[in-house]
Structure formats: C-alpha cells, structure tokens
Amino acid sequence: MTPPTEQTGENSAVPPPVRRRPGGRTSRTRAQVLDALRAELGERGYDELTLDAVAARAGVHRATVYRRWRDVGGLLADLFEATRDDDWQPQDTGSLQGDLAALNHENQAALTAQPSIAAALVAASFRSEEAARGVRRLWEDRYARCEVIVSRAVLRGELPPHTDARQLLVAATAPLYHHLILLRTPPDPGLPDRAARTAVLAAAAGAFATPPPTGGAPA
Amino acid sequence: MTPPTEQTGENSAVPPPVRRRPGGRTSRTRAQVLDALRAELGERGYDELTLDAVAARAGVHRATVYRRWRDVGGLLADLFEATRDDDWQPQDTGSLQGDLAALNHENQAALTAQPSIAAALVAASFRSEEAARGVRRLWEDRYARCEVIVSRAVLRGELPPHTDARQLLVAATAPLYHHLILLRTPPDPGLPDRAARTAVLAAAAGAFATPPPTGGAPA
DNA sequence: CCACTAACGCGACAAGTTTTACATTAAGAT
DNA sequence: ATCTTAATGTAAAACTTGTCGCGTTAGTGG
C-alpha cells in the first residue's frame, strides 16, 4: 500500500532519512491509477486485469505503477485501503428484520451489478497475502459499522441485551455471499429477505445469546 | 475436460472417428499431472501456480500440458471433475445437530489444513468461466449428497416433513465458509457447533418450511 | 510380432510481462 | 528564484507464457 515506508527504525540517531512528497503529483498519480483500476476491474473483470492496461488508462507510465505498487496484489491492497474510508452506514428501517434485509438487498445489488467491482474485489483478495490482509480489514470495518443494527434492536426490545452482534450479522448475511460468490448460483430475489428472517428467528430462539455478565470472575 | 477433441484434422465430409487411447500412458500422464497440480496448489498456493511448475513436477513436458488442458482453467476444471467422483457421504451421528456439526468440523479441517487444497480450489474458481462451472457442479454434487441429513431428521421426527433441505444446509454451513474463506478470520474451534446449533434452532422456529402441498387458505 | 498413429518430448520462437539503468520533471525547502 | 532530490518518463534488457513443427515413443488392433 502506498509507498513502503520501511524507514521507521527505532534508532534515535537518524530521524527521517527520506523526505517523502505526498503532495501534488504523487497523490494525483495515485488517484488516477486507482480510478483506472476500478474502471478496468469493472469492464474487463479481474482475471483479465493487467498492470499495463491500468497504467495506460491512468495516463501514467507502466514503470511508475510497478515501482509504487510492485504488482497486482499491492495495487489491490491500496484499493481496499481507499475503499475503506467512505462514510457508508447501514440503513435504519425501524426493525431488525428490515435492517438486515436492507443490508442483504444492498449487498446482492452490489454483487450482481453487471460489471461488479465488489465481486472483482473478492476474487482479487485471493491473489496475494497483501490483498488478503486488505480485504480482511475491509470486512472488519464494515461489520463493525453494522453492529449498530443490533444495538438498535436491543434498545427497541427486539433482542435480549446480551446478543453477539457479529454472530447474528454473519448468520444473516453469510447465505447471500455463499450463494453469489461460492456456489455461483444465479441471484434469487427472495433470498435477502429469507436470510434476514431466518437470522431473526434464530435470534429469537436465543441462538446468539452471550453468557450473562455475572459478577467479575477471577483471572 | 479430459482431452479436448479439437483434432478435426482437415475437413472432408465425414468426421474421422479419431481413435482415442485412454489406456496406459495417457491416463498415467493425467494422474501425474493432477497429482502435481494438487501438490503445487497446496505448497505454493493458487496465485503462484504456473503450468510450467506443474508440468515439471509431473515429469512431463510443458507442451503436453498445454495441448491437453490448454490453460490453468482447463486444468482446474479437470481437477474438479476428478475430485467429484469419490464416494464421500456425510456422517450419520444420530441427530440433526450432530450431523450438521460433523459436516462443519470436516469442512473446517479441510479448509484449514496447512496447505489447503480446498481453499485453493475456491480461489481457483475465479480464474476462468470453465473453472467456475466446474466448482459449481462440485458444490451442487456435495449439497445433493448432504440432503440425506435432512431426510433422516424428518424421519426421526426432528423436522416437519416439508423442510427446504438446501436452505437448511446452507444456513448451517455458510457461516463457516464465510469466516474461513471470505473474512479470513483464524479458525474458531467452537464455530462448527455453534453454526449447526443456530441452524437447528431456526429450523425449529419454522424458518425453512416450504408451503404445504395442499392449497391452504391464503390470508 | 508388426503396422499404424495418438500422444509425448524437444527446441525454437512470438507475445506478453516485469526489471533495470539512466534522463527528465517538479515538489518542497531555503 | 534557486537548489536538492523524490517521483516519473523512456527505452532496452531479462524473464515468463503460450504456440508450432517435427521427430520419437508406445498404445492398440490385426
């Protein structure tokens, strides 16, 4: 991701041996390249992605891309990084099942859009360890933002106070990803709602209850 | 997938029979190459997979591999084919939750084995349309074999007669795949059992009931 | 055992991808 | 405005990937 700043040594003698230049041209190049990457991912798909095409589309020389991102994995990792800082947040529909269903509908739309950047990103995450780390952090960020869905439901009295938010969210969303990404079955318009309903039923049956915070135990 | 029969030679009117030779060397070569492919997938991982390395490991010339399988996608598709015809079947533990948990434990073991062929196969399915078709058929086959878990549970009286087997199986197994393959979180020893339990609770709450065969009076 | 030829090995090569060395441009500080 | 040098551009070399023609090996049927 961005320039590998390995310089951060712990020694006290040499503070910053290399003065970076994050301004003007550098950031402009990054923006151009990431835009070109998104466009290529969408149009040509992941497996036909070449660094060369990205560089050409960005109006930048190939060597520049190779130098700064090294390979496709590095490029994608940086894209994850850039994707991560937006202001997305889950809708508030007024009910747990509605919130989860809305989330699923949004995901289904993103994953089945004809040139799907989301699907390309998932495919890409298998490319390199670097990209895998990037996608892991992206998922973590998104699930963290979704936890508010659960806390809202608790406040409304729809769920018991000690509910494992992550487990509930995963139960509600995993079937969708499973079908669209792993099984590769054609999109089922009813699936988002069914999966949400199933998770809510399981939650009502106490499937995601965490052990009550009984007084401080040892250790 | 086996040998691509493009060998139409010239033209004439009658397609020459082209006598194949499935015996001896041909099948031996296929076995060597697929073994080498499995080994490479496990050791080097999917993204570092090269036809060249597979051929070298199989003790076969590159041109042979290119001729018979054309590219990585064809190679992987053939591997799916070979993987599909084994005699695997789900364990019978005597209870629905036990069966589902056993299935999850087995999958978790397969997906976290250090060189995980299973994980590599999933990654590989993104490579080409051909490989994607192969993996889709593999999943279809495995889920079909698992349906017996549900019918056994129905016979035992653990489930109502009209239960959607696929939905139940997906609900029980999807969270595992979601964590291990998409989220890339480290394996959680408790997850297989929890996911199985959640699915059983949802089933008990009627989450997977299919409309009764008789025309019930609509609301 | 023999003839036929599918399937393989070999090496050369075209196309594509990544690295490297050097020249040029422009960010950032004085 | 001027200087320093990080970041790019440029071009050619080094390496990778996939294809092709041709000679050799070994199934298969007689």
XYZ file of C-alpha atoms (C1' of nucleotides) in Angstrom:
498
model
C 0.000 0.000 0.000
C 1.188 3.485 -0.569
C 4.917 3.817 -0.531
C 6.542 1.186 1.640
C 7.890 3.342 4.396
C 10.335 0.919 5.920
C 12.399 3.746 7.266
C 10.785 3.780 10.683
C 13.629 2.408 12.650
C 13.630 2.659 16.403
C 17.145 4.049 16.499
C 17.363 7.613 17.699
C 20.246 8.767 15.552
C 18.633 9.131 12.158
C 15.125 10.614 12.267
C 13.837 10.772 8.680
C 16.464 9.791 6.149
C 13.986 10.085 3.292
C 11.774 13.074 2.817
C 8.531 11.990 1.159
C 6.487 14.153 -1.132
C 2.845 13.264 -0.567
C 1.553 16.406 -2.268
C 0.644 17.377 -5.794
C 1.793 14.944 -8.408
C 2.171 11.948 -6.115
C -1.402 11.970 -4.856
C -2.717 12.891 -8.272
C -0.997 9.867 -9.762
C -2.428 7.638 -7.066
C -5.939 8.891 -7.705
C -5.579 8.413 -11.455
C -4.255 4.909 -11.079
C -6.901 3.808 -8.579
C -9.649 5.238 -10.778
C -8.233 3.391 -13.755
C -8.014 0.223 -11.664
C -11.672 0.445 -10.690
C -12.659 1.029 -14.295
C -10.602 -1.908 -15.570
C -11.890 -4.194 -12.830
C -15.433 -3.308 -13.753
C -15.105 -3.523 -17.515
C -12.638 -6.318 -18.137
C -13.074 -8.278 -14.928
C -10.422 -9.407 -12.531
C -8.753 -12.219 -14.401
C -8.080 -10.088 -17.447
C -6.595 -7.330 -15.371
C -3.122 -6.212 -16.402
C -0.914 -3.617 -14.803
C -0.180 -2.374 -18.267
C -3.786 -1.549 -19.110
C -4.235 0.201 -15.788
C -1.155 2.319 -16.338
C -2.176 3.230 -19.879
C -5.689 4.161 -18.782
C -4.339 6.280 -15.957
C -2.138 8.125 -18.398
C 0.878 7.063 -16.402
C 3.898 5.067 -17.367
C 3.981 1.348 -16.560
C 7.233 1.639 -14.704
C 5.646 4.109 -12.317
C 2.957 1.648 -11.348
C 5.447 -1.187 -10.976
C 7.652 0.962 -8.780
C 4.980 2.213 -6.412
C 2.736 -0.826 -6.118
C 5.061 -3.584 -7.276
C 2.306 -5.938 -8.525
C -1.409 -6.516 -8.810
C -1.616 -7.540 -5.173
C -0.151 -4.262 -3.974
C -2.404 -2.307 -6.260
C -5.480 -4.081 -4.954
C -4.402 -3.685 -1.349
C -4.193 0.049 -1.898
C -7.627 -0.014 -3.496
C -9.052 -1.721 -0.405
C -7.448 0.971 1.686
C -9.066 3.688 -0.403
C -12.413 1.870 -0.419
C -12.378 1.634 3.338
C -12.614 5.313 4.117
C -16.003 6.340 2.875
C -18.971 7.294 5.001
C -21.140 4.245 4.401
C -23.522 3.151 7.122
C -26.415 0.711 7.256
C -29.965 1.925 6.686
C -32.334 2.366 9.594
C -35.675 0.847 8.632
C -37.129 0.676 12.110
C -36.949 -3.072 12.633
C -34.242 -5.685 12.968
C -35.525 -7.817 10.141
C -35.941 -4.773 7.931
C -32.407 -3.589 8.626
C -30.920 -6.978 7.860
C -32.994 -7.401 4.730
C -31.972 -3.946 3.506
C -28.341 -4.860 4.097
C -28.757 -8.050 2.113
C -30.529 -6.297 -0.739
C -27.744 -3.748 -0.931
C -25.129 -6.479 -0.990
C -26.972 -8.510 -3.585
C -27.232 -5.477 -5.820
C -23.546 -4.704 -5.434
C -22.506 -8.268 -6.162
C -24.722 -8.771 -9.190
C -24.272 -5.389 -10.845
C -23.110 -6.270 -14.287
C -19.573 -5.143 -14.090
C -19.303 -5.837 -10.372
C -16.384 -4.194 -8.670
C -17.391 -5.875 -5.432
C -17.157 -9.336 -6.978
C -13.869 -8.426 -8.586
C -12.518 -7.307 -5.229
C -13.442 -10.599 -3.638
C -11.814 -12.537 -6.435
C -8.807 -10.296 -6.178
C -8.384 -10.945 -2.482
C -7.168 -14.420 -3.318
C -4.340 -13.046 -5.370
C -1.779 -12.195 -2.726
C -1.266 -12.171 1.003
C -1.128 -8.398 0.863
C -4.521 -8.154 -0.831
C -5.927 -10.711 1.617
C -4.905 -8.522 4.544
C -6.562 -5.576 2.875
C -9.851 -7.336 2.312
C -9.815 -8.690 5.853
C -9.563 -5.181 7.257
C -12.299 -4.012 4.923
C -14.697 -6.708 6.123
C -13.810 -5.970 9.741
C -14.593 -2.302 9.208
C -17.922 -2.999 7.549
C -19.119 -5.491 10.144
C -18.143 -3.071 12.887
C -20.290 -0.388 11.284
C -23.190 -2.853 11.086
C -23.188 -3.586 14.786
C -25.395 -0.558 15.295
C -28.196 -2.571 13.693
C -28.052 -4.966 16.614
C -27.745 -2.345 19.295
C -30.750 -0.501 17.877
C -32.739 -3.748 18.030
C -31.699 -4.245 21.640
C -32.836 -0.728 22.517
C -36.181 -1.413 20.854
C -36.542 -4.555 22.931
C -36.419 -6.817 19.887
C -33.378 -8.627 21.194
C -32.091 -9.552 24.647
C -29.311 -7.248 25.883
C -26.528 -9.790 25.646
C -26.612 -10.728 21.998
C -23.495 -11.476 19.981
C -23.777 -8.905 17.218
C -21.196 -10.442 14.915
C -22.714 -13.896 15.041
C -26.124 -12.501 14.249
C -24.837 -10.373 11.390
C -22.864 -13.246 9.916
C -25.831 -15.598 10.156
C -27.986 -13.056 8.347
C -25.549 -12.218 5.555
C -23.453 -15.357 5.010
C -26.046 -17.291 2.967
C -26.158 -14.476 0.439
C -22.411 -14.420 -0.058
C -22.394 -18.191 -0.092
C -24.792 -18.361 -3.000
C -23.436 -15.484 -5.031
C -19.724 -15.954 -4.530
C -19.014 -19.561 -3.659
C -21.903 -21.546 -5.113
C -22.266 -19.141 -8.065
C -25.970 -19.699 -8.294
C -27.989 -17.028 -10.130
C -29.320 -14.280 -7.846
C -32.527 -15.184 -6.024
C -34.719 -12.114 -5.422
C -36.249 -13.694 -2.334
C -33.013 -14.693 -0.665
C -32.171 -11.379 1.047
C -35.487 -11.381 2.893
C -35.451 -15.081 3.715
C -31.932 -14.971 5.116
C -32.815 -11.958 7.259
C -35.932 -13.672 8.532
C -34.035 -16.855 9.355
C -31.475 -14.940 11.395
C -34.196 -13.106 13.298
C -35.965 -16.383 14.100
C -32.700 -17.913 15.312
C -32.021 -14.838 17.424
C -35.499 -15.042 18.961
C -34.732 -18.646 19.861
C -31.653 -17.468 21.747
C -29.061 -18.655 19.241
C -26.799 -15.655 19.681
C -27.063 -15.073 23.413
C -23.776 -14.474 25.165
C -23.210 -15.632 28.748
C -24.687 -13.017 31.088
C -22.061 -10.746 32.661
C -22.276 -12.444 36.021
C -20.100 -10.698 38.583
C -16.434 -10.392 37.894
C -14.903 -13.813 37.810
C -11.218 -14.432 38.521
C -8.209 -14.004 36.338
C -12.279 -31.675 -19.924
C -10.166 -34.708 -20.482
C -8.661 -34.441 -23.940
C -10.203 -31.640 -25.941
C -11.330 -33.216 -29.163
C -10.442 -30.376 -31.487
C -8.401 -32.720 -33.623
C -10.771 -32.416 -36.580
C -7.791 -32.501 -38.871
C -8.788 -31.033 -42.210
C -12.359 -31.111 -43.427
C -13.844 -33.781 -45.717
C -17.450 -34.665 -45.117
C -17.214 -37.378 -42.523
C -15.724 -36.628 -39.143
C -12.954 -39.171 -38.780
C -13.501 -41.390 -35.760
C -10.117 -40.459 -34.239
C -9.366 -43.461 -32.180
C -8.512 -42.358 -28.650
C -6.092 -44.148 -26.428
C -7.359 -43.817 -22.890
C -5.122 -46.617 -21.651
C -1.603 -46.793 -20.301
C 0.432 -43.699 -20.828
C -2.458 -41.291 -21.357
C -4.159 -41.993 -18.060
C -0.817 -42.221 -16.299
C 0.076 -38.764 -17.536
C -3.259 -37.394 -16.397
C -2.786 -38.862 -12.939
C 0.754 -37.491 -12.683
C -0.323 -34.030 -13.769
C -3.323 -33.857 -11.455
C -1.195 -35.063 -8.539
C 1.390 -32.434 -9.340
C -1.362 -29.837 -9.583
C -2.692 -30.751 -6.153
C 0.809 -30.610 -4.705
C 1.574 -27.242 -6.265
C -1.774 -25.815 -5.177
C -1.081 -26.926 -1.632
C 2.542 -25.854 -1.380
C 2.793 -22.704 -3.431
C -0.828 -21.611 -3.248
C -3.085 -20.711 -6.079
C -1.737 -17.361 -7.129
C 1.767 -18.675 -7.669
C 0.513 -21.576 -9.698
C 2.129 -21.956 -13.105
C 1.545 -24.520 -15.783
C 5.278 -24.804 -16.103
C 5.845 -25.842 -12.500
C 3.047 -28.391 -12.681
C 4.491 -29.938 -15.818
C 7.985 -30.067 -14.371
C 6.744 -31.655 -11.169
C 4.735 -34.217 -13.098
C 7.843 -35.118 -15.056
C 6.049 -34.200 -18.240
C 6.833 -31.669 -20.946
C 5.066 -28.301 -20.845
C 3.756 -28.695 -24.344
C 1.907 -31.833 -23.281
C 0.042 -29.977 -20.568
C -0.744 -27.055 -22.858
C -2.006 -29.439 -25.534
C -4.296 -31.469 -23.319
C -5.616 -28.853 -20.916
C -4.950 -25.642 -22.805
C -4.635 -23.402 -19.707
C -4.953 -23.185 -15.938
C -8.725 -23.028 -16.163
C -8.914 -26.310 -18.061
C -6.507 -27.936 -15.676
C -8.560 -26.873 -12.692
C -11.805 -27.927 -14.327
C -10.372 -31.399 -14.799
C -9.279 -31.421 -11.179
C -12.820 -30.595 -10.097
C -14.041 -33.412 -12.273
C -11.628 -35.835 -10.662
C -12.469 -34.549 -7.193
C -16.153 -35.029 -7.822
C -16.175 -38.750 -8.318
C -15.217 -40.131 -4.968
C -17.535 -41.948 -2.586
C -17.833 -39.282 0.064
C -21.002 -39.091 2.121
C -21.977 -37.278 5.298
C -21.602 -38.999 8.646
C -24.646 -40.321 10.463
C -24.374 -39.279 14.094
C -27.977 -39.936 15.014
C -29.159 -36.352 15.351
C -29.641 -33.392 13.042
C -27.439 -31.099 15.043
C -24.774 -33.772 15.315
C -24.798 -34.401 11.586
C -24.517 -30.710 10.768
C -21.779 -30.181 13.320
C -19.818 -33.138 11.969
C -20.137 -31.714 8.478
C -18.843 -28.366 9.671
C -15.950 -29.913 11.548
C -14.963 -31.843 8.472
C -15.115 -28.722 6.335
C -13.189 -26.665 8.844
C -10.454 -29.280 8.926
C -10.285 -29.395 5.137
C -10.176 -25.630 4.810
C -7.548 -25.023 7.470
C -5.196 -27.890 6.688
C -1.972 -26.082 6.213
C -1.599 -26.469 2.547
C -5.323 -26.294 1.926
C -6.314 -27.652 -1.437
C -9.916 -26.835 -0.693
C -9.141 -23.150 -0.179
C -7.009 -23.113 -3.306
C -9.846 -24.631 -5.304
C -12.189 -21.886 -4.246
C -9.668 -19.249 -5.190
C -9.096 -21.016 -8.457
C -12.758 -20.953 -9.363
C -12.406 -17.247 -10.015
C -9.818 -17.846 -12.690
C -11.968 -18.798 -15.645
C -15.533 -19.451 -16.630
C -14.591 -23.070 -17.197
C -13.251 -23.476 -13.670
C -16.302 -21.670 -12.288
C -18.608 -24.176 -13.980
C -16.552 -26.990 -12.510
C -16.724 -25.692 -8.977
C -20.443 -25.022 -9.315
C -21.050 -28.639 -10.276
C -18.874 -29.797 -7.419
C -20.881 -27.806 -4.861
C -24.148 -28.998 -6.389
C -22.994 -32.579 -6.074
C -21.914 -32.191 -2.460
C -25.071 -30.428 -1.320
C -27.170 -33.078 -3.057
C -25.356 -35.793 -1.125
C -25.977 -33.879 2.114
C -29.710 -33.766 1.665
C -29.908 -37.168 3.282
C -29.059 -35.453 6.566
C -32.330 -33.576 6.363
C -34.442 -36.516 5.256
C -33.068 -38.595 8.119
C -34.040 -35.821 10.536
C -37.534 -35.731 9.073
C -37.868 -39.496 9.512
C -36.763 -39.156 13.129
C -39.429 -36.517 13.667
C -36.876 -33.792 14.349
C -38.124 -31.707 11.447
C -41.506 -31.135 9.842
C -41.967 -33.061 6.571
C -41.867 -30.040 4.298
C -38.493 -28.582 5.067
C -36.293 -26.973 2.439
C -33.156 -29.076 2.711
C -30.889 -26.738 0.749
C -31.817 -23.682 2.758
C -31.204 -25.529 5.993
C -27.864 -26.901 4.817
C -26.722 -23.530 3.562
C -27.743 -21.821 6.786
C -25.776 -24.377 8.765
C -22.608 -24.295 6.672
C -22.404 -20.799 5.201
C -21.069 -19.060 8.327
C -18.103 -21.415 8.365
C -17.169 -20.715 4.774
C -17.824 -17.044 5.329
C -15.298 -16.842 8.151
C -12.647 -19.060 6.660
C -12.775 -18.034 3.027
C -14.190 -14.538 2.778
C -13.494 -12.911 6.128
C -10.222 -14.838 6.527
C -10.501 -14.939 10.273
C -8.460 -17.583 12.093
C -10.344 -20.847 12.668
C -12.660 -20.831 15.675
C -12.945 -24.304 17.242
C -16.426 -23.547 18.527
C -17.870 -22.247 15.292
C -18.829 -25.587 13.687
C -21.028 -26.487 16.659
C -22.493 -23.015 17.087
C -23.426 -22.727 13.428
C -25.071 -26.142 13.491
C -26.997 -25.238 16.621
C -28.156 -21.945 15.143
C -29.493 -23.669 12.050
C -31.340 -26.238 14.127
C -32.923 -23.508 16.248
C -34.005 -21.629 13.134
C -35.433 -24.833 11.674
C -37.371 -25.487 14.869
C -38.811 -21.993 14.556
C -40.068 -22.884 11.091
C -37.548 -20.858 9.116
C -37.161 -23.449 6.378
C -40.716 -24.651 5.992
C -41.943 -24.915 2.434
C -45.585 -24.172 1.608
C -47.677 -27.255 2.379
C -48.664 -29.195 -0.756
C -52.361 -28.667 -0.073
C -53.810 -25.332 -1.093
C -54.172 -23.623 2.230
C -56.470 -20.632 2.527
C -54.405 -17.524 1.960
C -54.638 -14.619 4.337
C 5.451 -59.677 -33.797
C 4.072 -55.828 -36.912
C 1.899 -51.677 -38.697
C -0.435 -47.572 -37.598
C -0.716 -43.401 -35.348
C -2.203 -40.902 -30.829
C 0.284 -38.880 -27.500
C 4.592 -37.219 -25.992
C 9.374 -34.885 -25.973
C 12.193 -31.414 -27.803
C 13.647 -26.906 -29.019
C 12.858 -22.639 -31.277
C 10.030 -18.682 -31.227
C 6.373 -14.906 -30.844
C 3.898 -12.347 -27.467
C 3.456 -10.532 -23.133
C 5.210 -9.196 -18.518
C 8.486 -7.326 -15.137
C 13.001 -5.316 -14.049
C 16.766 -2.127 -14.623
C 19.662 1.982 -15.799
C 19.622 6.441 -16.936
C 17.411 11.023 -18.183
C 13.811 14.400 -17.028
C 10.373 16.783 -14.305
C 8.573 19.050 -10.471
C 7.615 19.125 -5.020
C 9.345 21.241 -1.025
C 12.568 23.956 1.483
C 15.694 27.843 1.815
C 14.241 32.476 -7.533
C 17.165 28.576 -6.856
C 18.718 24.172 -5.233
C 18.034 19.385 -3.941
C 16.241 15.128 -4.909
C 11.683 12.316 -4.915
C 8.911 10.744 -8.340
C 8.251 9.991 -13.418
C 9.320 9.123 -18.119
C 11.921 6.379 -21.529
C 13.922 2.511 -23.624
C 16.053 -1.707 -23.681
C 17.159 -5.950 -21.389
C 15.622 -10.102 -18.789
C 12.267 -13.186 -17.844
C 7.587 -15.580 -18.457
C 3.904 -17.647 -21.021
C 1.802 -19.950 -24.688
C 2.347 -21.926 -29.657
C 4.208 -24.670 -33.500
C 6.691 -28.069 -36.408
C 8.900 -32.153 -36.343
C 10.988 -36.416 -34.702
C 10.274 -40.235 -31.218
C 7.762 -43.315 -28.153
C 4.358 -46.518 -27.043
C -0.933 -47.937 -27.005
C -3.967 -50.671 -29.916
C -5.731 -53.668 -33.359
C -4.500 -57.096 -36.670
